[in-house]
């Protein structure tokens, strides 16, 4: 089965090999050494700056999202959540669970967050935190992180950014953007197994931490394990080995090269799909190159297309939240974003639709793009 879903993604052989290493205790010298390497690699990946806390929570990206609300703010604080899809709405839901005064600015799901509306919301009320998803997985829309970070800083608010579908595939710098807290999931652009949530916490926020509303995700306890190398809880050791290797692979290739790979595949894939009657869900100026979301031709069901592809060994996703039942979602993250995977996708799609030559058209498009 070829995974072309927006997570999890296929695993590189080197990562698979790391998973097969012998089990060790979570305080074993081998594991401590691995954790040190992970921290160094994450510092490069996030560019979090001197004094930042970089680590990985044992859980999915949603755990790291929740950890932001548990640590960065206190019950009763005002937070501004910017939502244009399912994961922005998830942020709002978590904020309410933690007893926060959540102001939510909603945007159409097929449009990016509008900085002008954010400026207006920030001018009406003081907020402790602004939270936003960088690349909205449910819609394939990328949001303007640098503009929103600047607005948050201008109005004295912290800025929390979900980089689950962008970190390790697009160039990213917490310092340059002005991000206080960023997090991802191991199973997305890094192409490691699910179960770890790498994050970066800026030095300025770290210095102001007063206490978390959660024991498990308390960053002061997390640092006890990752930096002071003491006991917090039992870590998923084999996942640490796999994450270390996945980070090495990503940084060996380089984030610019990985972004180019995704861009070229996205453009070639979308072009052939449009010629076949599909249409892009996201507007051209805000397309997330790691998640391609398309509407099927009017006479075809997305569920039937997915079933046809799955029977031929290709797994893609349908819509969720605002896109449920309307679209196909293709992941172009990490090891999924490979030429051979999308050639196989188009061969399977051609058989599903009864159309010949889609794989050849894709190969021609991609060859032209990579040659230019």
Tab-separated table of N, CA and C in Angstrom, residues 52 56 210 264 319 321:
chain	number	residue	atom	x	y	z
A	52	UNK	N	16.021	28.412	23.954
A	52	UNK	CA	14.703	27.830	23.685
A	52	UNK	C	14.667	26.388	24.182
A	56	UNK	N	10.368	16.627	22.245
A	56	UNK	CA	9.263	15.931	21.576
A	56	UNK	C	8.375	15.292	22.638
A	210	UNK	N	4.867	29.912	34.503
A	210	UNK	CA	4.581	29.917	35.937
A	210	UNK	C	3.944	28.623	36.425
A	264	UNK	N	7.184	21.074	-7.112
A	264	UNK	CA	7.180	20.501	-8.458
A	264	UNK	C	6.150	19.379	-8.588
A	319	UNK	N	-12.359	14.331	2.478
A	319	UNK	CA	-12.412	15.566	3.231
A	319	UNK	C	-12.776	15.339	4.693
A	321	UNK	N	-14.269	17.801	8.239
A	321	UNK	CA	-14.794	19.110	8.621
A	321	UNK	C	-15.502	19.771	7.453
